[in-house]
Coordinates of C-alpha atoms in Angstrom, one line a residue:
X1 CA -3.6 -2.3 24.0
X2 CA -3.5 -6.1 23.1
X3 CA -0.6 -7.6 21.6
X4 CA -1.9 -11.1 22.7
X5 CA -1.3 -12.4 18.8
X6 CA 2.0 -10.8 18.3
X7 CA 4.8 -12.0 20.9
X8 CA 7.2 -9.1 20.6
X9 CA 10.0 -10.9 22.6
X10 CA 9.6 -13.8 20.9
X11 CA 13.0 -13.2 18.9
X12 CA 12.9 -17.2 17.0
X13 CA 9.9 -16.3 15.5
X14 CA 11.2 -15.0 12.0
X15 CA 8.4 -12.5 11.2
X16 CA 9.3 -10.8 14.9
X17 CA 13.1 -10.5 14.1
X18 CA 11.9 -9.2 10.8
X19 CA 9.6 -6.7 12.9
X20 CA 12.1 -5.3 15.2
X21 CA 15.3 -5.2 12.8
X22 CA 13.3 -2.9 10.7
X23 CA 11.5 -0.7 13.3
X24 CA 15.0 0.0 13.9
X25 CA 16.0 0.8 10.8
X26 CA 13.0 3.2 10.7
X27 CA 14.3 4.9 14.2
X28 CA 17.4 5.5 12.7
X29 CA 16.1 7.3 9.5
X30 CA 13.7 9.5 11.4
X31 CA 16.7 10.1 13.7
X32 CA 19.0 11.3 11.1
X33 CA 16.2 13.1 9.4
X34 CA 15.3 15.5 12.7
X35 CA 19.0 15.4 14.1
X36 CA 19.0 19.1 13.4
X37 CA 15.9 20.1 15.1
X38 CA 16.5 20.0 18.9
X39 CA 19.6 21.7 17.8
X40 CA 18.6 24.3 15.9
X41 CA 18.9 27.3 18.0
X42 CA 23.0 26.7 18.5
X43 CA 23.1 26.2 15.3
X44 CA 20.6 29.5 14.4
X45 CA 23.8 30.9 16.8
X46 CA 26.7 29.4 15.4
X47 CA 25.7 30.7 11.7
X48 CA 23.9 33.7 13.0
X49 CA 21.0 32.8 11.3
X50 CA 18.0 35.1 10.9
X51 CA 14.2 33.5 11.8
X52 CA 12.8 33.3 8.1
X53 CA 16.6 31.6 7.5
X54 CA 15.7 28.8 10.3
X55 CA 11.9 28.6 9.0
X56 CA 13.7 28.1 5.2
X57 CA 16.1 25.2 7.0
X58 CA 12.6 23.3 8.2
X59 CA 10.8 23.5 4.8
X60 CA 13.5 22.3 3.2
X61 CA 13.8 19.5 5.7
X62 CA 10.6 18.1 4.2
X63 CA 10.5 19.0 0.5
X64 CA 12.6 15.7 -1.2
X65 CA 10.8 13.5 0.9
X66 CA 7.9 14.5 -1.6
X67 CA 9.3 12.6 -5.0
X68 CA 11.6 10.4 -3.0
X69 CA 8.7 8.4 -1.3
X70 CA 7.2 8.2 -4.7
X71 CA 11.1 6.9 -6.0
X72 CA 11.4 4.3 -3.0
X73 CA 8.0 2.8 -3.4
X74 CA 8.6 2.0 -6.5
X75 CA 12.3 0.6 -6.3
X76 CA 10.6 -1.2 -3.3
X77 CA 7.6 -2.9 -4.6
X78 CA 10.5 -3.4 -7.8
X79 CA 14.1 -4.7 -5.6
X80 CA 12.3 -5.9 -2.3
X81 CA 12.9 -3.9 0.7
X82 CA 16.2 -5.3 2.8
X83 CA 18.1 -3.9 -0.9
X84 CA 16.5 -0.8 -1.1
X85 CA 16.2 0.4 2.7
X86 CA 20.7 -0.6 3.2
X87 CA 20.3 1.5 -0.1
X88 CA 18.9 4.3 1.8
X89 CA 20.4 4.3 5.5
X90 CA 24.2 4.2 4.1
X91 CA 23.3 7.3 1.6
X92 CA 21.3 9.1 3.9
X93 CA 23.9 8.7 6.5
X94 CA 26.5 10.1 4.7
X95 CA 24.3 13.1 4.0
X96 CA 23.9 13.8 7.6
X97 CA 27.8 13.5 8.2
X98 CA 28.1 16.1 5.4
X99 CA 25.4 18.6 6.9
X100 CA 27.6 18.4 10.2
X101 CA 30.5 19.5 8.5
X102 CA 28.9 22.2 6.5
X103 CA 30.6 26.1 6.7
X104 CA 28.0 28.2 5.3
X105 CA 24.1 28.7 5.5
X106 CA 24.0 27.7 1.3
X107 CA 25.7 24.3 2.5
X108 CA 23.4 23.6 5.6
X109 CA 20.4 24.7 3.5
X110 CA 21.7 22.1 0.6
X111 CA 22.4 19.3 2.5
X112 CA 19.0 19.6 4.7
X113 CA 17.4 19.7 1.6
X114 CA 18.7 16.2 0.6
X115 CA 18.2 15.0 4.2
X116 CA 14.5 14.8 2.9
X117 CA 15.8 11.8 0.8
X118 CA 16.4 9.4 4.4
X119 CA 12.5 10.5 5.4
X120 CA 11.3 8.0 2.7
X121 CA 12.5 5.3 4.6
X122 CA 9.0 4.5 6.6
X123 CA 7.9 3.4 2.8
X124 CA 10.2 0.3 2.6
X125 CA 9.2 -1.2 6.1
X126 CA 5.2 -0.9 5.1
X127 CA 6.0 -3.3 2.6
X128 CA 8.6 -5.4 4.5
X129 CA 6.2 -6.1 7.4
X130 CA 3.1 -6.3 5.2
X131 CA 5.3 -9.5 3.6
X132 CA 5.2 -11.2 7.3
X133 CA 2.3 -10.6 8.7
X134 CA -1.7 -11.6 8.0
X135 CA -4.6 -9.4 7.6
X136 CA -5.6 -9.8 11.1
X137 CA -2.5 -8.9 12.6
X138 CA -1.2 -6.5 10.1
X139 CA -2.6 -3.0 11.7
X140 CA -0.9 -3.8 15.0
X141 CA 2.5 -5.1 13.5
X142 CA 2.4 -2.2 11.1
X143 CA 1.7 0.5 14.2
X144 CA 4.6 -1.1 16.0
X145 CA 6.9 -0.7 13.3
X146 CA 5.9 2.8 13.0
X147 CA 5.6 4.1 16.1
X148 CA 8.7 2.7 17.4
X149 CA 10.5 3.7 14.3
X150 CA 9.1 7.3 14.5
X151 CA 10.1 7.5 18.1
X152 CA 13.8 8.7 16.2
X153 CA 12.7 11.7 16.2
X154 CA 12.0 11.6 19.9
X155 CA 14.9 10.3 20.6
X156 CA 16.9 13.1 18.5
X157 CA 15.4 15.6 20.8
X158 CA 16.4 13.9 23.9
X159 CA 20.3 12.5 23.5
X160 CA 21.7 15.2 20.9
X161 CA 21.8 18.4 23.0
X162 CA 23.8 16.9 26.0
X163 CA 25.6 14.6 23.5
X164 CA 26.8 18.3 22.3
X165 CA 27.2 19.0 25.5
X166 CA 29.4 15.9 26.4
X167 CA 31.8 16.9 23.2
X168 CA 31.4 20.1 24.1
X169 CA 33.2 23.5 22.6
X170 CA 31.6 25.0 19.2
X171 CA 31.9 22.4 17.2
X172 CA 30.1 19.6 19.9
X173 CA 27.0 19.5 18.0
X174 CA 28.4 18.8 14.8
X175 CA 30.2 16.2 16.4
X176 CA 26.8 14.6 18.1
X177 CA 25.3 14.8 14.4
X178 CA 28.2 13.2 12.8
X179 CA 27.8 10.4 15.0
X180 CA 23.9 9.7 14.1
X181 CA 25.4 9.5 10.5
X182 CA 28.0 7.3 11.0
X183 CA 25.1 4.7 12.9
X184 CA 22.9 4.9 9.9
X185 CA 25.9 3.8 7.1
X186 CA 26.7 0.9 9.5
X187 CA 23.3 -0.2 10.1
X188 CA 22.5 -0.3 6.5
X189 CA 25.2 -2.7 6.5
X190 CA 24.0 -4.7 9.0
X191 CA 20.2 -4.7 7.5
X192 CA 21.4 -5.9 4.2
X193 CA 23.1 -8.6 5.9
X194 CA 20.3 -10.4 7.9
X195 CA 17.0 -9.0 6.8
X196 CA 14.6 -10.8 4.6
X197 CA 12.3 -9.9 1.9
X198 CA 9.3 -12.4 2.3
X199 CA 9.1 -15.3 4.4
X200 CA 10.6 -18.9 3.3
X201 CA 8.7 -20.1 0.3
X202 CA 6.7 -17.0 0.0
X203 CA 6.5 -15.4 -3.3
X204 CA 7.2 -11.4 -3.9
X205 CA 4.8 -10.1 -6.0
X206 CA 5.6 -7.0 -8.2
X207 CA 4.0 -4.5 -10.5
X208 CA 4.2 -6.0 -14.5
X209 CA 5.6 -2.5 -15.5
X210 CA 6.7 0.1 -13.3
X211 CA 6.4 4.2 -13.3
X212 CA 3.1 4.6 -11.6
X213 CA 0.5 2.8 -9.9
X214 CA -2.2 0.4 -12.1
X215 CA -5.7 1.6 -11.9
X216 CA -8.6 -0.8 -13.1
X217 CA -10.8 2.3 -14.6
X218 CA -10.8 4.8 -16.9
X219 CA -12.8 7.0 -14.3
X220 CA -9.7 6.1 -11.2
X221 CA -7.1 6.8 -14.1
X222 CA -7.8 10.7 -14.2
X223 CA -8.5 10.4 -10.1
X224 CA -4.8 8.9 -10.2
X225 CA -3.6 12.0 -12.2
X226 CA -5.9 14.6 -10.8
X227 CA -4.3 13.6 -7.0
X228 CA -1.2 13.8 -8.2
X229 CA -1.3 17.4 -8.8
X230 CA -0.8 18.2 -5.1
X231 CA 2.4 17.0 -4.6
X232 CA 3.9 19.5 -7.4
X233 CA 1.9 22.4 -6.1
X234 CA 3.8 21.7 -2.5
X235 CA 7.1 21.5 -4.8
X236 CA 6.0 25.1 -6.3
X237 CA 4.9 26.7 -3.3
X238 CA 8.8 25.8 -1.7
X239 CA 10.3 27.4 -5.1
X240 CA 8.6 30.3 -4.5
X241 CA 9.2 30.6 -0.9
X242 CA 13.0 30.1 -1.6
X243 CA 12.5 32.8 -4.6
X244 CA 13.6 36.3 -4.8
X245 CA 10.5 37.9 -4.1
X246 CA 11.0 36.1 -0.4
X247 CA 13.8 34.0 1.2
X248 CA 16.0 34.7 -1.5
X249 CA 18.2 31.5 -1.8
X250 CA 17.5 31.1 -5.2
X251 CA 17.8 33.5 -8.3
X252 CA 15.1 34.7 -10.2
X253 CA 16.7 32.2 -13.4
X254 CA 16.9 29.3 -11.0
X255 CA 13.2 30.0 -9.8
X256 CA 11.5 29.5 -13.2
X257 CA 14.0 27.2 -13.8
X258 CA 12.6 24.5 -11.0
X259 CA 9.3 25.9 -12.2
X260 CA 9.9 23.9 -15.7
X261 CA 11.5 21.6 -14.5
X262 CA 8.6 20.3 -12.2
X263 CA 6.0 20.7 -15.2
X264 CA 8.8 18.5 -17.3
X265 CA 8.5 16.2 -14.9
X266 CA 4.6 16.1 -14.1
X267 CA 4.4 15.3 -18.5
X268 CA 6.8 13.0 -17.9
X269 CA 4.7 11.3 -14.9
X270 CA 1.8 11.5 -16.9
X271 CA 3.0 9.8 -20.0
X272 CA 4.8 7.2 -17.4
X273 CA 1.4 6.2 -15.8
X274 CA -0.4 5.8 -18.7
X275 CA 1.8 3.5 -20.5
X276 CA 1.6 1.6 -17.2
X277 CA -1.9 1.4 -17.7
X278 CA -2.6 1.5 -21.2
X279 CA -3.1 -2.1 -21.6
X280 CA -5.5 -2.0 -18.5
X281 CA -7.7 1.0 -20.3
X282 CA -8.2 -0.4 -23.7
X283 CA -8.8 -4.2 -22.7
X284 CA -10.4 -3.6 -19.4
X285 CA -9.5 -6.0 -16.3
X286 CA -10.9 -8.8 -14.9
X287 CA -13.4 -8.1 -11.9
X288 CA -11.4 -10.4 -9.5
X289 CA -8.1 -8.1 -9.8
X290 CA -9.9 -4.7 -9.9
X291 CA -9.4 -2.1 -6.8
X292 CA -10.8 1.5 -6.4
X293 CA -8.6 3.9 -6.3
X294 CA -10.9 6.3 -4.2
X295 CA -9.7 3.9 -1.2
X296 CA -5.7 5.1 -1.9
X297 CA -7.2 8.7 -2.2
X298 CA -8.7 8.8 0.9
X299 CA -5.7 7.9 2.9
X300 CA -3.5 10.1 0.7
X301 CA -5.7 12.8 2.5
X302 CA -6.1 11.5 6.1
X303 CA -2.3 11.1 6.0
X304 CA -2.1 14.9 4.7
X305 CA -3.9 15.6 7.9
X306 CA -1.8 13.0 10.4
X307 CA 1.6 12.9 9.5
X308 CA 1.7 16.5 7.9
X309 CA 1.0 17.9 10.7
X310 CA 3.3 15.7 13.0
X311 CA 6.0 16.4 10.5
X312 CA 5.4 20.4 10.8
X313 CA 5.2 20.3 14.4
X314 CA 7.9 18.0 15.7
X315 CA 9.9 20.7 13.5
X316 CA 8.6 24.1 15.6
X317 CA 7.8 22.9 18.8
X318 CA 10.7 23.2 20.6
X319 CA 10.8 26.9 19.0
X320 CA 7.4 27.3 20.1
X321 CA 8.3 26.1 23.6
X322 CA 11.2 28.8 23.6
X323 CA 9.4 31.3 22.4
X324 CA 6.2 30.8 24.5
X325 CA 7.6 29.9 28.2
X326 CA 9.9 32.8 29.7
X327 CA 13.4 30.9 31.2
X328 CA 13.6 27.8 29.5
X329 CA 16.6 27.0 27.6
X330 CA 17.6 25.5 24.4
X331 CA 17.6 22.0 26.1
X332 CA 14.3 22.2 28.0
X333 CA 12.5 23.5 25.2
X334 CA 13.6 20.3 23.3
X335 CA 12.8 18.1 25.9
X336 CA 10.0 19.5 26.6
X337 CA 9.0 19.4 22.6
X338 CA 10.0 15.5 22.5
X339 CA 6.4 14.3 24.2
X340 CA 4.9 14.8 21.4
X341 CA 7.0 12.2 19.1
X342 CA 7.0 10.3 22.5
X343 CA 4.2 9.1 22.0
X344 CA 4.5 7.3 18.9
X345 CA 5.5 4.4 20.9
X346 CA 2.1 3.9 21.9
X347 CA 0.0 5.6 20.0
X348 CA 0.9 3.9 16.4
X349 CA 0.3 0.5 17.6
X350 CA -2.6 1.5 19.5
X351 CA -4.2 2.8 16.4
X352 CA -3.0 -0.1 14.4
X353 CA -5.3 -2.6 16.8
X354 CA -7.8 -0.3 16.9
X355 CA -8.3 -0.7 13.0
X356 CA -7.6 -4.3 13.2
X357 CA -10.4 -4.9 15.9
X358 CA -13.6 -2.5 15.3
X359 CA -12.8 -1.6 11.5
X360 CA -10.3 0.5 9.2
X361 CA -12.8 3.6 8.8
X362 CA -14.7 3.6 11.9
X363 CA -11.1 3.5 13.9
X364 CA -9.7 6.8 11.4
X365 CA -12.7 8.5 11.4
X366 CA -12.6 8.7 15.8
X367 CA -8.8 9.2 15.9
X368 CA -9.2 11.9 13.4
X369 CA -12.0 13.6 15.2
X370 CA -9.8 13.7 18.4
X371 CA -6.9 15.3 16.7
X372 CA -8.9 18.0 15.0
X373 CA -9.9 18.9 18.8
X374 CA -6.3 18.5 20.3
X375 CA -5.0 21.0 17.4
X376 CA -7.7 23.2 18.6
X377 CA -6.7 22.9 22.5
X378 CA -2.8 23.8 21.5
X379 CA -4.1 26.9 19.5
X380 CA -4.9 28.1 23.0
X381 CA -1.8 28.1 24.5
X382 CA 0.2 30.7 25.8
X383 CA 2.2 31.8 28.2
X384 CA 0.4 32.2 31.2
X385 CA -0.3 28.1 31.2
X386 CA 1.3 26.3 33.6
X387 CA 4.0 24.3 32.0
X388 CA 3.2 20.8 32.9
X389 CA -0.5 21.5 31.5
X390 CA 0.9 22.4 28.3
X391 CA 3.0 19.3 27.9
X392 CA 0.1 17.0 28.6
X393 CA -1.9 18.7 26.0
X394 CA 0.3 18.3 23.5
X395 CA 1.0 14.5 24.3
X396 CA -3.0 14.2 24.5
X397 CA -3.2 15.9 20.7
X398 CA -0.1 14.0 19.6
X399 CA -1.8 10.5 20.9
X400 CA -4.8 10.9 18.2
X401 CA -2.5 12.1 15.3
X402 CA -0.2 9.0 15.9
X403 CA -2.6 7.1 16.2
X404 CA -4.4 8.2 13.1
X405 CA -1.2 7.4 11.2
X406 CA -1.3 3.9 12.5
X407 CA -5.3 3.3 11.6
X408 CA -4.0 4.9 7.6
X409 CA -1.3 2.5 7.4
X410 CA -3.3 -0.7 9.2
X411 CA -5.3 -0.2 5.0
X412 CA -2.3 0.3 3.4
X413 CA -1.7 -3.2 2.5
X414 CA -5.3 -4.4 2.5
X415 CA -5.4 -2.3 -0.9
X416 CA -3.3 -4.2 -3.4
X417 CA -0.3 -6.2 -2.3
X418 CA 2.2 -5.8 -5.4
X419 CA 1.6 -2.5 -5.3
X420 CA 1.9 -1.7 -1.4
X421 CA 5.0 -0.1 -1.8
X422 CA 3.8 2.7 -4.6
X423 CA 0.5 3.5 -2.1
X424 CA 2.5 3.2 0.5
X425 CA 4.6 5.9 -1.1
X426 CA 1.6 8.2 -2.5
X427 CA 0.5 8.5 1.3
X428 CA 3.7 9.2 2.8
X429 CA 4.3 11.7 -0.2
X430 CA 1.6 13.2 1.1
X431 CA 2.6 13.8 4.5
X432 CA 5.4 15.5 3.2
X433 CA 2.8 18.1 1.4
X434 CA 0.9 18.4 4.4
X435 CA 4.1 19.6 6.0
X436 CA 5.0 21.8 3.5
X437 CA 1.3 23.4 3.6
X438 CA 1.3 23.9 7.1
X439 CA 5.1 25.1 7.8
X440 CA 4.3 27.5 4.7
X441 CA 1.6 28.4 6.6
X442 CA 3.5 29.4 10.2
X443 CA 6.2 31.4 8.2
X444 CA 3.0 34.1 7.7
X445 CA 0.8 33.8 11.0
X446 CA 1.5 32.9 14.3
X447 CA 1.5 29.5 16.8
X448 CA -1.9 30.1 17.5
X449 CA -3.4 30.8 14.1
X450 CA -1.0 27.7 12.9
X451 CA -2.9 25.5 15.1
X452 CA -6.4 26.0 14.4
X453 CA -5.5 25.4 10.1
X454 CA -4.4 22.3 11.1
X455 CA -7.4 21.3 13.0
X456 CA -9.7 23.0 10.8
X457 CA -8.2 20.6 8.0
X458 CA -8.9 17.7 10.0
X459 CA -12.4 18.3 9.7
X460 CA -12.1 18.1 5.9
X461 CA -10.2 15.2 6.4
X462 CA -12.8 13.3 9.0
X463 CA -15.5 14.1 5.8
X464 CA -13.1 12.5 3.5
X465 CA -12.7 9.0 5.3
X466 CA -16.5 9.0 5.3
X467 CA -16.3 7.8 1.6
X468 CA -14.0 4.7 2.2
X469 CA -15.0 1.3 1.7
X470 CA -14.1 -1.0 4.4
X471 CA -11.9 -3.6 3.1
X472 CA -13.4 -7.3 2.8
X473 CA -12.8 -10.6 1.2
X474 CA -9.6 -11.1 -0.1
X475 CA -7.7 -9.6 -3.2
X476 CA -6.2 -11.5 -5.9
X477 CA -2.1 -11.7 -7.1
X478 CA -1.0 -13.7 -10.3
X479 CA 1.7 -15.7 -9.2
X480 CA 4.9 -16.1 -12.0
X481 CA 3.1 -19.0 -13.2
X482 CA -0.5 -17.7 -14.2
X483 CA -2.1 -18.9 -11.3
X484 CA -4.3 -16.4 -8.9
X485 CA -3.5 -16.7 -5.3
X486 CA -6.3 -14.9 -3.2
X487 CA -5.2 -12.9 -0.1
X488 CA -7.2 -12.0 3.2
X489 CA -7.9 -8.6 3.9
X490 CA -10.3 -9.6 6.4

């Protein structure tokens, strides 16, 4: 991998501070967001949880992250990002303090269901280095920001065992957790003091109205609906798995209850987007601004696919580890598990110059082929493989969906620059449904079958890509004035 254009230790340079103050940032969301995982089975002990109670816990883990990455893009693309991410690493560290002081399995399962809200934090940086960096080096800054920042998950499975360890006694995990808490709330601190929005004399450009994304047709308008659907079926499908009739955390009331409440909010959503764009449908928009919103679509899907099933996976590995190899402990599973978010430090920027050097759908289309065949090699697994083999299968599989993430976020801001923050947001949103679909999916079948969905969705996903344009020429902003400034997204 090349980084010949970007000089990462090159700390004077503005747009590289800028970089690496908000990868970190990043690292420490994902960090507080999977703190629980490598620690789940003393914590499965110390509550003497039952398995669909733990499989509840992960689901949960996931399902704010769903409207909240819709919420942030929009306060982003509206406040600018150094506001909106301090905004997010003090609340969402003060959540993970609370989850490590929790008594009961209601208060851990409440508290990791706002955690979710801290996983919309990889929107805010899209935008913040998209701000900083040019069309030609965008994929690669933008797949270092992410694969760095999503190494916190990594680096969750690695220090916060023996950190409980260290404190030792019953309560040493909660103790390691509230500590990854406490970090966050000072770093947001920190970022609002020294980061910057845009470069100097750069302008911000925003959305005129705000509540959904602008679409140039009448045909993308009910696309923009239609794909919007998804992310209140994943919504649904958690209800239910929380209902009566299954997990039983909520009460038959409070189950049709959500269910109103999210087709309240889709009317609302609806009647929000097309007052956003009701200017655009009846008076039409000039060619020079107009977009096609197939080209958000089709990375909504190939992130489904990518970070979905990274999400899911980085959730049940170490479980799978545990449950698969005979001896190992709590510790080693989790170690073992962390290769797979490991390589995030490579594998984002790798498929971020990939898409900046051979093109944006040839480079997704490859990495997205590659994963559906790792998937495939993991569904094979079992115990009779020799360790070692196992781990390098998984880090083989994890370096194509990484990767894939990086080549879907190396378009993001090629797309439509006030707006990065909302598609930014749609994408990541649907992650967050992917990982709802597939950890749905392992609480009825087993590691094996779980496996082969994911790569059999993949394949739908590779067919997808096939109808994206590959961006060219530049798009057009109106600065405050009235004047257009053109943008390179070559």
């Amino acid at each position: 991998m090349s980084t010949d254009r970007i000089q990462l230790l090159n700390f004077s340079d503005p747009k590289i501070k800028t970089l690496h103050i908000t990868w970190f940032a990043f690292f420490l969301t994902f960090m507080v967001w999977f703190s629980h995982a490598p620690l789940m089975a003393i914590i499965k002990e110390a509550f003497d949880l039952t398995t669909p109670e733990v499989k509840a816990l992960l689901i949960l883990n996931v399902a704010l992250t769903i409207p909240s990455r819709i919420v942030i893009g929009t306060l982003v693309d509206k406040y600018g990002p150094r506001i909106v991410y301090s905004m997010l690493l003090m609340i969402g560290g003060v959540i993970c303090v609370g989850f490590a002081s929790a008594q009961t399995y209601e208060q851990l399962a409440i508290l990791r269901f706002l955690s979710g809200f801290i996983g919309a934090g990889f929107v805010i940086g899209i935008r913040m280095v998209s701000e900083w960096f040019p069309a030609k080096q965008v994929g690669i800054a933008e797949g270092i920001y992410g694969g760095w920042g999503n190494f916190g998950s990594a680096a969750a499975a690695m220090t916060l065992p023996s950190l409980a360890l260290m404190f030792g006694g019953e309560d040493g995990w909660r103790y390691a957790l509230g500590m990854t808490g406490v970090f966050a709330f000072v770093y947001g601190i920190i970022y609002r003091k020294i980061a910057r929005d845009t470069p100097k004399g750069s302008t911000y450009f925003k959305p005129k109205k705000h509540g959904g994304l602008e679409v140039t047709s009448k045909g993308d308008f009910y696309f923009y609906l239609l794909m919007n659907v998804p992310m209140y079926l994943a919504l649904a499908v958690l209800t239910w798995k929380l209902s009566p009739s299954n997990l039983g955390l909520l009460n038959e009331i409070g189950t049709y209850g959500i269910y109103a409440v999210l087709v309240i909010l889709f009317i609302v959503q609806v009647r929000a987007i097309y007052h956003v764009n009701e200017e655009n449908l009846k008076h039409g928009v000039p060619e020079i601004q107009r977009y096609k919103f197939k080209q958000v679509a089709v990375l909504d899907v190939a992130y489904f696919v990518t970070f979905g099933s990274e999400l899911a996976v980085v959730s049940m590995l170490p479980l799978f580890f545990l449950d698969t190899f005979e001896g190992l402990s709590a510790i080693q599973a989790g170690l073992l598990a962390s290769g797979f978010a490991f390589m995030n430090l490579v594998a984002r920027p790798t498929g971020g110059h990939f898409s900046d050097k051979y093109g944006r759908r040839k480079a997704l289309s490859i990495l997205i082929a590659g994963l559906a065949v790792g998937y495939l090699v993991l569904s094979q697994i079992d115990g009779n493989w020799f360790i070692p083999i196992a781990v390098i299968a998984t880090m083989c599989c994890s370096f194509f969906v990484q990767a894939g993430e990086g080549a879907v976020f190396a378009a993001v801001p090629l797309i439509q620059r006030r707006m990065t923050g909302q598609i930014a947001g749609m994408a990541g949103a649907y992650g967050n449904v992917g990982a709802v679909c597939y950890l749905t999916v392992l609480s009825f079948v087993d590691y094996s079958t779980f496996f082969m969905v994911i790569g059999g969705s993949a394949v739908v996903a590779f067919l997808f890509v096939q109808f994206m344009d590959e961006p060219s020429g530049q798009m057009a902003e109106i600065l405050p004035d009235g004047t257009v400034q053109l943008i390179d997204v070559e």
